[in-house]
PDB file of C-alpha atoms in Angstrom:
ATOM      1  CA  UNK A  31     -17.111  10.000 -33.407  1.00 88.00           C
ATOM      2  CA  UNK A  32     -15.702   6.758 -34.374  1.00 93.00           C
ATOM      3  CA  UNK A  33     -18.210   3.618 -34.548  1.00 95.00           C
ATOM      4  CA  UNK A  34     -16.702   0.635 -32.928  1.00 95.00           C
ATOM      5  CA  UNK A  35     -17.142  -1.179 -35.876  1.00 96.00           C
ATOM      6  CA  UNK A  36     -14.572   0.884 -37.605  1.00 97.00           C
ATOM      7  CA  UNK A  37     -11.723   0.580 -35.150  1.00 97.00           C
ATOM      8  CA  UNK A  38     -10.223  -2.752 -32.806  1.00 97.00           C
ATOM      9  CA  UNK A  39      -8.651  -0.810 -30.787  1.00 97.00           C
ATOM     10  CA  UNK A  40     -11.518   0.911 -29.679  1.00 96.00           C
ATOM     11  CA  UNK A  41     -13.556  -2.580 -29.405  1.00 97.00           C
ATOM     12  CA  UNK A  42     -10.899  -3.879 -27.336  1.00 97.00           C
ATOM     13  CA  UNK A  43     -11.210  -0.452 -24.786  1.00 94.00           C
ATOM     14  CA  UNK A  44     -14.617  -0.587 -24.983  1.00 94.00           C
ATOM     15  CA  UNK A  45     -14.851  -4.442 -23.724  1.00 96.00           C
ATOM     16  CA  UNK A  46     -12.166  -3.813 -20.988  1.00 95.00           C
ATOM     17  CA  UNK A  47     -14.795  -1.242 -19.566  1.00 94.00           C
ATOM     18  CA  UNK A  48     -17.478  -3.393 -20.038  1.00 95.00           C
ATOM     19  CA  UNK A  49     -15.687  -6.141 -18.172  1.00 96.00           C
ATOM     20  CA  UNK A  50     -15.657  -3.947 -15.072  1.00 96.00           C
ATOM     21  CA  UNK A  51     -19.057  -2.719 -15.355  1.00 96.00           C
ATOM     22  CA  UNK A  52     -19.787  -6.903 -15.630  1.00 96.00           C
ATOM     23  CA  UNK A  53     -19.270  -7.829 -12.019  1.00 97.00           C
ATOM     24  CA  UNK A  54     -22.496  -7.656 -10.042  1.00 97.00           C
ATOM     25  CA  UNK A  55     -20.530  -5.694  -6.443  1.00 98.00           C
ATOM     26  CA  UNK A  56     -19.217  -3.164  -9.161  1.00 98.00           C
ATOM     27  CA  UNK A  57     -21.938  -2.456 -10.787  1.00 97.00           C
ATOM     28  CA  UNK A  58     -24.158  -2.110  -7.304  1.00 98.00           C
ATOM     29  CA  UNK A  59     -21.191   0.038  -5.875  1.00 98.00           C
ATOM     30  CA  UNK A  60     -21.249   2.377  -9.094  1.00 98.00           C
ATOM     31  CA  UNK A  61     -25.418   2.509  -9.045  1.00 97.00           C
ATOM     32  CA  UNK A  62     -25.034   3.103  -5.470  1.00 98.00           C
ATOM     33  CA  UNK A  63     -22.559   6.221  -6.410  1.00 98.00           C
ATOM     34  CA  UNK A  64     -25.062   7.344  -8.743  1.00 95.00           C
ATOM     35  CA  UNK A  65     -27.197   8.758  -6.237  1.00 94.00           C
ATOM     36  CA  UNK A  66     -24.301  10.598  -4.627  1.00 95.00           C
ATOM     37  CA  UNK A  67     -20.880  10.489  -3.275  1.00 95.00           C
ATOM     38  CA  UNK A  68     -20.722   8.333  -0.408  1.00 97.00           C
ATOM     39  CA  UNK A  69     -18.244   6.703   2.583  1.00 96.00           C
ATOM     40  CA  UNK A  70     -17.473   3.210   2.693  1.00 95.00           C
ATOM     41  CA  UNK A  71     -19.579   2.778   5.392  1.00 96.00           C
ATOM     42  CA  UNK A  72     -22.451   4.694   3.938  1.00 97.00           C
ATOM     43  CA  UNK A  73     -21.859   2.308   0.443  1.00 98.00           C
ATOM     44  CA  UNK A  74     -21.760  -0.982   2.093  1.00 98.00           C
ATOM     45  CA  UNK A  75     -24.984   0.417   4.486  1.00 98.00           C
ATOM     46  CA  UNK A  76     -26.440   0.688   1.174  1.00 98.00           C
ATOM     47  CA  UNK A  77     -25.429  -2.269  -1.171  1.00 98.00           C
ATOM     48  CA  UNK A  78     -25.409  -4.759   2.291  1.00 98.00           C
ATOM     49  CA  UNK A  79     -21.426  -5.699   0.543  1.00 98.00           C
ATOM     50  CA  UNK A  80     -19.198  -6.336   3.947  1.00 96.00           C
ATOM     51  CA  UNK A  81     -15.931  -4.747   4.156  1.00 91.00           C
ATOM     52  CA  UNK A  82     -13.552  -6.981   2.702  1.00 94.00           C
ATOM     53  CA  UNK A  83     -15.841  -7.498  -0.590  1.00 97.00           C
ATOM     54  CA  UNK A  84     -16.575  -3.707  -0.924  1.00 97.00           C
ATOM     55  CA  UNK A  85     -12.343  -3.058  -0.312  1.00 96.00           C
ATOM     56  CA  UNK A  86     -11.628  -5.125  -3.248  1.00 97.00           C
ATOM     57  CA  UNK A  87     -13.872  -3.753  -5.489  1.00 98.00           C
ATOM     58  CA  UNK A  88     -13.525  -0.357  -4.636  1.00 98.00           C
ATOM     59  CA  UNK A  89      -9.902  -0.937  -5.522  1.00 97.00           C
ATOM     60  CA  UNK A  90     -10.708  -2.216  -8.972  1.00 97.00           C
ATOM     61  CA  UNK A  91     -13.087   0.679  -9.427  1.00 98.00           C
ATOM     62  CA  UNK A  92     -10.535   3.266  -8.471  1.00 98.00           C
ATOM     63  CA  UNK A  93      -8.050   1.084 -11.161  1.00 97.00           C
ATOM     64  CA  UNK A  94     -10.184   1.410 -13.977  1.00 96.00           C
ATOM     65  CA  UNK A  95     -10.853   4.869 -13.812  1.00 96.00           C
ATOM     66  CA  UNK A  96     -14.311   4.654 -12.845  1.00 98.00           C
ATOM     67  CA  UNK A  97     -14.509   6.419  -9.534  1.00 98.00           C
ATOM     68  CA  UNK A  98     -12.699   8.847  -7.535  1.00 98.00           C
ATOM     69  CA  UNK A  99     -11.775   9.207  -3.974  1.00 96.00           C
ATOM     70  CA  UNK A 100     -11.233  12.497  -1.312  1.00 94.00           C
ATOM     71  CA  UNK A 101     -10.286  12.484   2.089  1.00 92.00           C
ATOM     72  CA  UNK A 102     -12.147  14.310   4.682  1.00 86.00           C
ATOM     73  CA  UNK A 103     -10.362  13.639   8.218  1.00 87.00           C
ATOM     74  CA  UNK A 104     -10.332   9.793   8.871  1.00 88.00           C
ATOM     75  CA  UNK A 105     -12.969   8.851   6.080  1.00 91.00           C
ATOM     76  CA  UNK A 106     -12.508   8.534   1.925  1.00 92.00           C
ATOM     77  CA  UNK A 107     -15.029   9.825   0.214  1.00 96.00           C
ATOM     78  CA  UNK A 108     -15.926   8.070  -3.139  1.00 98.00           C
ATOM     79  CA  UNK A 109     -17.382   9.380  -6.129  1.00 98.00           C
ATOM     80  CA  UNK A 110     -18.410   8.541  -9.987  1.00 98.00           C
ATOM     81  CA  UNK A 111     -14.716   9.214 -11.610  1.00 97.00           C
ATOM     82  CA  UNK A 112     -16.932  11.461 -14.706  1.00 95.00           C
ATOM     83  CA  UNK A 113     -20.470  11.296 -16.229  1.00 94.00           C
ATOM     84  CA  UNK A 114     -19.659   8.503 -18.977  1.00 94.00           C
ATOM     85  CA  UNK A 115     -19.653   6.747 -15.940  1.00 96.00           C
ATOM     86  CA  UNK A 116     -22.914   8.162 -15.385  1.00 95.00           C
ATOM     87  CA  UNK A 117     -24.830   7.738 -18.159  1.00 93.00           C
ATOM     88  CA  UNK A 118     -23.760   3.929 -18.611  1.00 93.00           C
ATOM     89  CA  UNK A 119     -25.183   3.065 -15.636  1.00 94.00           C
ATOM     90  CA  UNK A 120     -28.350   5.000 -15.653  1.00 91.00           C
ATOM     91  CA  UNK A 121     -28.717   3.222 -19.073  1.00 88.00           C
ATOM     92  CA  UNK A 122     -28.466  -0.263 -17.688  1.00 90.00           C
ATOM     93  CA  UNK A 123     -30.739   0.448 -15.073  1.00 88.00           C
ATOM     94  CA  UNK A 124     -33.251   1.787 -17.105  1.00 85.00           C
ATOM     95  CA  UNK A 125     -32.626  -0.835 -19.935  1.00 84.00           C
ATOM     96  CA  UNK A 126     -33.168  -3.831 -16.628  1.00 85.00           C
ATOM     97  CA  UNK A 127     -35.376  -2.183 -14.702  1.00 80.00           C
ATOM     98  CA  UNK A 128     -37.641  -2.008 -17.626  1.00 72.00           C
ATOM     99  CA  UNK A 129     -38.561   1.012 -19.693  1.00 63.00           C
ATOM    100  CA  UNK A 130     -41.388   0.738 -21.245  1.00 65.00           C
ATOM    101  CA  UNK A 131     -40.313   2.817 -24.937  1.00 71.00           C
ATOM    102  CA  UNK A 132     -37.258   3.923 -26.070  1.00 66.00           C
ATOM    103  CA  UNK A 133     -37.660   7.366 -25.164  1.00 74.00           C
ATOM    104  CA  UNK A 134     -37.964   6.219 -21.325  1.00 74.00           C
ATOM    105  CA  UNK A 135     -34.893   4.638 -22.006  1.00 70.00           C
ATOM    106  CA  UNK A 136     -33.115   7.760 -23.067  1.00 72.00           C
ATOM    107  CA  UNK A 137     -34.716   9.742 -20.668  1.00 74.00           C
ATOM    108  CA  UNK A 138     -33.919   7.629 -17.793  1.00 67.00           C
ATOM    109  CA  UNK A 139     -30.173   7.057 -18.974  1.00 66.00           C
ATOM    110  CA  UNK A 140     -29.723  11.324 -19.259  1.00 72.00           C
ATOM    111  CA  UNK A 141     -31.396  11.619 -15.860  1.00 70.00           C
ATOM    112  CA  UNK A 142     -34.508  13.034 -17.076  1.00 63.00           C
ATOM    113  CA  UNK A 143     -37.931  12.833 -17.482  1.00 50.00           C
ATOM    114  CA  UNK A 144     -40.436  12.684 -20.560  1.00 44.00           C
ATOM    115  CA  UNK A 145     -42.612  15.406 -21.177  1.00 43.00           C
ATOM    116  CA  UNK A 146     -45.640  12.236 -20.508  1.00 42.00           C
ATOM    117  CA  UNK A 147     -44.019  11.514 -17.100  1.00 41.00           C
ATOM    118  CA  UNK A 148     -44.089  15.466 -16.143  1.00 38.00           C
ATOM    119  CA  UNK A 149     -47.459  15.633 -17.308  1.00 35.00           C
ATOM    120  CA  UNK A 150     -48.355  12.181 -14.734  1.00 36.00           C
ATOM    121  CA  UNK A 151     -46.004  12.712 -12.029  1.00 38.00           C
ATOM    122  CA  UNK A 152     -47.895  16.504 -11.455  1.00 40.00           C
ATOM    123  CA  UNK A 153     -50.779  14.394 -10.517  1.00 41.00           C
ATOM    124  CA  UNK A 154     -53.076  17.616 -11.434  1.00 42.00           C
ATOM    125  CA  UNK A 155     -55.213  15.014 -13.567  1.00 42.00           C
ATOM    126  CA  UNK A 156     -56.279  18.255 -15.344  1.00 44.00           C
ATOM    127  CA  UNK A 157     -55.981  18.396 -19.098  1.00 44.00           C
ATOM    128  CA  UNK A 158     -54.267  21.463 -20.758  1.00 44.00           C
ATOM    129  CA  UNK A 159     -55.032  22.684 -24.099  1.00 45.00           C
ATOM    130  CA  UNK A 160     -52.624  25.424 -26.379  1.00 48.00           C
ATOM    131  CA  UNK A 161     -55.112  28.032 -27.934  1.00 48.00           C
ATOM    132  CA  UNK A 162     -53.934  28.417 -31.687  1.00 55.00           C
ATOM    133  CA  UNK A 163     -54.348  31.122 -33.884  1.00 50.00           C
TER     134      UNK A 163
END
């Protein structure tokens, strides 16, 4: 893998993705797709964007790459275009909705949980001890 550093051409993509990712109806659309592929109607129920906003962004979503559409009967069906998608906005979320260490952070942004939040969210409250030897 190539560090950015190393290559302007690869800054340059890298900053044309970020610019999409930068408008706020975008990047509520695309956290909004996280959870599942969803109608228009079902994303603006969602984000509260009215039609002609969510339209245009949409469109500039499905231009960059970033989701993906399929008709079933009279409704489109969008979609997160591939994980990369994904996984950058899992990451922002969990980098502004405020994880606590840095392995929150990656566990939030790979859509999984630390062994600590298993252990809590099981709500046993029961400690658990390995016998050794």
């Amino acid at each position: 893998m190539t560090a950015i550093y190393e290559d302007r051409a690869l800054a340059d993509k890298a900053v044309e993705k970020l610019r999409v990712y930068a408008q706020p109806q975008r990047l509520m659309i695309l956290s909004c797709l996280l959870r599942g592929g969803r109608t228009v109607g079902e994303i603006e129920a969602a984000t509260g964007i009215g039609q002609p906003a969510l339209s245009q962004q949409l469109a500039e979503l499905r231009r960059a790459d970033m989701v993906v559409t399929r008709r079933a009967a009279k409704q489109v069906h969008y979609d997160l275009a591939d994980e990369g998608v994904g996984l950058c906005v899992r990451s922002m979320e969990a980098i502004f909705a405020g994880a606590a260490t840095t392995g929150e952070l990656l566990a939030a942004a790979l859509g999984s949980e630390t062994p600590s939040a298993r252990r809590v969210s099981a709500g046993t409250g029961v400690a658990a001890f390995a016998k050794i030897g």
